[in-house]
Amino acid sequence: MQIITKKQELQQVVEACKKNHQTIGFVPTMGALHEGHASLVRRAVQENDVCFVSVFVNPTQFNNKEDLAKYPRNIERDAALLSSIGANYVFAPTPEEMYSAEEMNNTFSFDFAGLDQVMEGKMRPGHFNGVVQVVSRLFYLVQPDRAYFGEKDFQQLAIIHHMVERSELAGTFGNLQIIGCPIVREASGLALSSRNERLSETEKQTALGISKTLFASSKWAKEAGATVAEVQQRVIDAINAIDGLEMEYYEIVDQTTLLPTTTFNHAIGCVTVYCGPVRLIDNIKYE
Ligand code: PAF
């Protein structure tokens, strides 16, 4: 496995792959890799001739400087994991290699067709501008045939789909296929996240209340006459009743438009909860 830190070197390697007619699978990450990322990389390795992974903590998608500073970083451990599961190239640039000073300081503008006005987008203004900025740049550089994203960040996945299929950037990435992959959970149910590293053992136990409530809500949704509004409120009340958890939002929305829905058909419930100082997200599909 080769670690690349410069864009120019990356482009040379990509060109060589294209010349050899090799298909490219790509997994963009911010490092602090766990089994969730590993499942994406394994799939990329299996379905393509070559697998590229980027490890870049993208400063432009953090609207909270403290969150950026505290984001866990461990490139040696990440590289060892990636090499053991068959990734071929890791792109790990510095922020200066990725962005000019102007790009770093100005908001990247993009037509989200409203997908950024709800949930994470509403709570973290500018977050998805940074995500689209970095992901579009990475796609230009890596020119993947398939790119893999986890469904835990469901709104991010919907926005990337929009970016590739329906936005002003549509058509610029060739026949790129965006592949959403299921959430990977601990046996306890806790959704894997790089942020879990910041939870104490007690907080981890407390955080289990999130997935437990979401799983229970799947049953509540099947109760005769249950409405979306009732299930939504029941989840909010159940999570807020747990000591140590503080709900930021819970919304049941349509899986494509991300707009509030009144039917469980094609619906997903998305939650963001603070467990102590750590902001955790999770979701459940109701179809
Ligand atoms: O999901 C993430 O880890 C990041 O948002 C991504 C897609 C790598 C862009 O920085």
Coordinates of C-alpha atoms and ligand atoms in Angstrom, one line a residue:
M1 CA 0.0 0.0 0.0
Q2 CA 1.3 3.4 -0.9
I3 CA 0.7 6.6 1.1
I4 CA 0.4 9.8 -1.1
T5 CA 0.4 13.3 0.3
K6 CA 0.7 15.4 -2.8
K7 CA -2.1 16.0 -5.4
Q8 CA 0.3 15.8 -8.3
E9 CA 1.6 12.4 -7.3
L10 CA -2.0 11.2 -6.8
Q11 CA -3.0 12.4 -10.3
Q12 CA 0.0 10.5 -11.8
V13 CA -1.1 7.3 -10.0
V14 CA -4.7 7.8 -11.1
E15 CA -3.6 8.4 -14.7
A16 CA -1.6 5.2 -14.7
C17 CA -4.7 3.2 -13.4
K18 CA -6.8 4.8 -16.1
K19 CA -4.3 3.9 -18.8
N20 CA -4.4 0.3 -17.6
H21 CA -8.2 0.3 -17.8
Q22 CA -8.4 -0.4 -14.0
T23 CA -11.6 0.4 -12.2
I24 CA -11.2 2.7 -9.2
G25 CA -13.1 2.3 -5.9
F26 CA -12.9 5.2 -3.5
V27 CA -13.6 5.7 0.2
P28 CA -13.3 9.2 1.5
T29 CA -12.7 9.4 5.2
M30 CA -11.5 11.7 7.9
G31 CA -9.4 9.0 9.5
A32 CA -9.8 7.6 13.1
L33 CA -11.0 4.5 11.2
H34 CA -13.2 1.8 12.7
E35 CA -15.0 -1.3 11.5
G36 CA -17.6 0.9 9.8
H37 CA -15.0 2.4 7.5
A38 CA -13.3 -1.0 7.1
S39 CA -16.6 -2.4 5.8
L40 CA -16.7 0.3 3.1
V41 CA -13.0 -0.4 2.1
R42 CA -13.5 -4.1 2.0
R43 CA -16.4 -3.6 -0.4
A44 CA -14.4 -1.1 -2.5
V45 CA -11.5 -3.7 -2.7
Q46 CA -13.9 -6.4 -3.7
E47 CA -15.8 -4.5 -6.4
N48 CA -12.9 -2.6 -8.1
D49 CA -9.5 -3.3 -9.6
V50 CA -7.9 -0.6 -7.3
C51 CA -9.0 0.9 -4.0
F52 CA -8.1 4.5 -3.0
V53 CA -8.9 5.8 0.5
S54 CA -8.5 9.4 1.5
V55 CA -7.7 10.3 5.1
F56 CA -8.2 14.1 5.6
V57 CA -9.8 15.9 8.5
N58 CA -11.4 18.6 6.4
P59 CA -11.3 21.9 8.2
T60 CA -13.9 23.6 6.0
Q61 CA -16.7 21.3 7.2
F62 CA -16.3 22.1 10.9
N63 CA -18.3 25.1 12.1
N64 CA -17.0 24.5 15.6
K65 CA -13.2 25.0 16.0
E66 CA -13.1 23.0 19.2
D67 CA -14.7 20.0 17.5
L68 CA -12.0 20.3 14.7
A69 CA -9.2 20.5 17.3
K70 CA -10.5 17.4 19.2
Y71 CA -11.2 15.3 16.1
P72 CA -9.1 12.1 16.7
R73 CA -6.1 11.7 14.4
N74 CA -3.9 8.6 14.1
I75 CA -2.5 8.1 10.6
E76 CA -0.2 5.2 11.6
R77 CA -3.0 3.2 13.0
D78 CA -5.3 4.0 10.1
A79 CA -2.6 3.1 7.6
A80 CA -2.0 -0.3 9.3
L81 CA -5.7 -1.1 9.2
L82 CA -6.0 0.0 5.5
S83 CA -3.0 -2.1 4.5
S84 CA -4.3 -5.2 6.3
I85 CA -7.7 -5.0 4.4
G86 CA -6.2 -4.5 0.9
A87 CA -6.4 -0.8 0.2
N88 CA -3.9 0.1 -2.5
Y89 CA -3.5 3.9 -2.1
V90 CA -4.1 6.3 0.8
F91 CA -4.3 10.0 0.0
A92 CA -3.4 11.9 3.2
P93 CA -2.8 15.6 2.3
T94 CA -2.3 18.6 4.5
P95 CA -5.0 21.3 4.5
E96 CA -2.5 23.6 2.7
E97 CA -2.1 20.9 0.0
M98 CA -5.9 20.8 -0.5
Y99 CA -6.8 24.4 -0.3
S100 CA -5.5 27.9 -1.0
A101 CA -5.8 30.4 1.9
E102 CA -8.8 31.9 0.1
E103 CA -10.6 28.6 -0.3
M104 CA -10.0 27.8 3.3
N105 CA -11.6 31.0 4.5
N106 CA -14.5 31.4 2.2
T107 CA -17.7 29.4 2.1
F108 CA -18.0 27.2 -0.9
S109 CA -21.3 27.9 -2.6
F110 CA -23.5 25.2 -4.0
D111 CA -27.2 24.7 -4.8
F112 CA -28.4 22.0 -2.4
A113 CA -32.0 22.3 -3.5
G114 CA -33.0 22.7 0.1
L115 CA -31.3 19.4 1.3
D116 CA -29.0 21.4 3.6
Q117 CA -31.8 23.4 5.3
V118 CA -32.9 20.6 7.6
M119 CA -31.4 18.5 10.5
E120 CA -27.6 18.6 10.4
G121 CA -27.6 21.4 7.9
K122 CA -29.8 23.5 10.1
M123 CA -27.7 22.8 13.2
R124 CA -24.3 23.1 11.6
P125 CA -24.5 26.0 9.1
G126 CA -21.9 25.7 6.4
H127 CA -21.1 22.1 7.2
F128 CA -22.4 20.6 4.0
N129 CA -20.7 23.4 1.9
G130 CA -17.4 22.1 3.3
V131 CA -18.4 18.5 2.6
V132 CA -19.3 19.1 -1.0
Q133 CA -16.2 21.3 -1.4
V134 CA -13.9 18.5 -0.3
V135 CA -15.8 15.5 -1.8
S136 CA -16.1 17.2 -5.2
R137 CA -12.3 18.0 -5.2
L138 CA -11.5 14.5 -4.2
F139 CA -13.7 13.1 -7.0
Y140 CA -11.9 15.3 -9.5
L141 CA -8.5 14.0 -8.3
V142 CA -9.3 10.3 -7.8
Q143 CA -11.8 10.0 -10.7
P144 CA -13.4 7.0 -9.1
D145 CA -15.9 4.6 -10.8
R146 CA -17.5 3.9 -7.5
A147 CA -17.4 5.8 -4.2
Y148 CA -18.6 4.4 -0.9
F149 CA -20.3 6.2 1.9
G150 CA -21.8 5.0 5.2
E151 CA -25.6 5.4 5.8
K152 CA -25.0 6.7 9.3
D153 CA -24.4 10.1 7.8
F154 CA -27.7 9.7 5.9
Q155 CA -28.1 13.4 5.0
Q156 CA -24.5 13.6 3.7
L157 CA -25.2 10.6 1.5
A158 CA -28.4 12.2 0.1
I159 CA -26.4 15.4 -0.6
I160 CA -23.6 13.5 -2.4
H161 CA -26.3 11.7 -4.5
H162 CA -27.7 15.1 -5.3
M163 CA -24.3 16.5 -6.1
V164 CA -23.5 13.7 -8.6
E165 CA -27.0 13.3 -10.2
R166 CA -29.0 16.5 -10.0
S167 CA -26.9 19.5 -9.3
E168 CA -24.8 21.9 -11.2
L169 CA -22.0 19.4 -10.9
A170 CA -24.1 16.6 -12.5
G171 CA -22.3 14.9 -15.3
T172 CA -18.8 16.2 -14.3
F173 CA -17.9 12.9 -12.6
G174 CA -18.5 10.6 -15.6
N175 CA -20.3 7.4 -14.7
L176 CA -19.5 7.6 -11.0
Q177 CA -21.7 5.4 -8.9
I178 CA -22.4 6.5 -5.3
I179 CA -22.9 3.5 -3.1
G180 CA -24.5 3.8 0.3
C181 CA -23.5 1.1 2.9
P182 CA -25.4 0.0 6.0
I183 CA -24.6 1.3 9.5
V184 CA -22.1 -1.0 11.3
R185 CA -23.0 -1.4 15.0
E186 CA -21.3 -2.8 18.1
A187 CA -23.0 -6.0 19.3
S188 CA -24.6 -3.7 21.9
G189 CA -26.3 -1.8 19.1
L190 CA -24.2 1.4 19.4
A191 CA -23.5 2.8 15.9
L192 CA -19.8 2.9 15.3
S193 CA -18.3 6.4 15.1
S194 CA -14.9 8.0 15.3
R195 CA -16.4 10.1 18.0
N196 CA -17.1 7.1 20.2
E197 CA -13.3 7.2 21.1
R198 CA -14.2 10.3 23.1
L199 CA -16.8 8.5 25.3
S200 CA -15.9 7.2 28.7
E201 CA -17.1 3.6 29.6
T202 CA -20.0 5.1 31.5
E203 CA -21.0 7.4 28.7
K204 CA -20.8 4.5 26.2
Q205 CA -23.3 2.6 28.4
T206 CA -25.5 5.7 28.4
A207 CA -25.2 6.2 24.7
L208 CA -26.8 2.7 24.2
G209 CA -30.1 4.4 25.0
I210 CA -30.0 6.0 21.5
S211 CA -30.0 2.8 19.4
K212 CA -32.3 1.0 21.9
T213 CA -34.9 3.7 21.5
L214 CA -34.6 3.7 17.7
F215 CA -35.0 -0.1 17.6
A216 CA -38.0 0.2 19.9
S217 CA -39.5 2.9 17.7
S218 CA -39.5 0.5 14.8
K219 CA -42.0 -1.6 16.8
W220 CA -44.0 1.5 17.9
A221 CA -44.4 2.4 14.2
K222 CA -46.0 -1.0 13.5
E223 CA -48.6 -0.6 16.3
A224 CA -52.1 -0.2 15.0
G225 CA -53.0 3.4 14.2
A226 CA -49.5 4.8 15.2
T227 CA -48.8 8.1 13.5
V228 CA -45.5 9.6 12.5
A229 CA -46.0 12.5 14.9
E230 CA -46.7 10.2 17.8
V231 CA -43.7 8.0 17.2
Q232 CA -41.5 11.0 16.8
Q233 CA -42.6 12.5 20.1
R234 CA -42.2 9.1 21.8
V235 CA -38.6 8.9 20.7
I236 CA -37.9 12.4 21.9
D237 CA -39.4 11.8 25.3
A238 CA -37.7 8.4 25.7
I239 CA -34.2 9.7 24.9
N240 CA -34.7 12.9 27.0
A241 CA -35.7 10.7 29.9
I242 CA -32.3 9.1 30.0
D243 CA -29.8 10.7 32.4
G244 CA -26.7 11.9 30.5
L245 CA -28.4 12.2 27.1
E246 CA -29.6 15.5 25.6
M247 CA -31.5 15.4 22.4
E248 CA -30.7 18.0 19.7
Y249 CA -33.3 16.8 17.2
Y250 CA -35.2 13.8 16.1
E251 CA -37.0 14.0 12.8
I252 CA -38.8 11.4 10.7
V253 CA -38.3 12.4 7.1
D254 CA -38.7 11.1 3.6
Q255 CA -35.5 9.2 2.6
T256 CA -35.1 11.2 -0.7
T257 CA -36.3 14.7 0.0
L258 CA -35.4 14.7 3.7
L259 CA -38.6 16.6 4.3
P260 CA -40.9 15.8 7.1
T261 CA -43.3 13.0 6.2
T262 CA -46.7 11.8 7.6
T263 CA -46.2 8.2 6.4
F264 CA -43.8 5.5 7.4
N265 CA -43.4 4.5 3.8
H266 CA -39.8 5.3 2.6
A267 CA -39.3 7.2 5.9
I268 CA -36.1 7.4 8.0
G269 CA -35.8 8.7 11.6
C270 CA -32.6 10.8 12.1
V271 CA -31.3 11.7 15.5
T272 CA -28.6 13.8 17.0
V273 CA -27.9 13.5 20.7
Y274 CA -25.3 14.9 23.1
C275 CA -23.8 12.2 25.3
G276 CA -21.8 14.4 27.7
P277 CA -19.8 16.7 25.4
V278 CA -19.9 14.2 22.5
R279 CA -22.3 14.8 19.7
L280 CA -23.6 11.5 18.3
I281 CA -25.8 10.8 15.3
D282 CA -27.8 7.7 14.3
N283 CA -30.8 6.8 12.3
I284 CA -33.4 4.1 11.5
K285 CA -35.3 3.3 8.4
Y286 CA -39.0 2.6 8.8
E287 CA -40.1 1.2 5.4
Ligands
PAF1 O1 -18.1 11.3 6.4 C1 -16.9 11.8 6.5 O2 -16.0 11.3 7.1 C2 -16.6 13.2 5.8 O3 -17.7 14.0 5.9 C3 -16.1 13.0 4.4 C4 -17.1 12.4 3.5 C5 -14.9 12.2 4.4 C6 -15.7 14.4 3.8 O4 -14.8 15.0 4.6

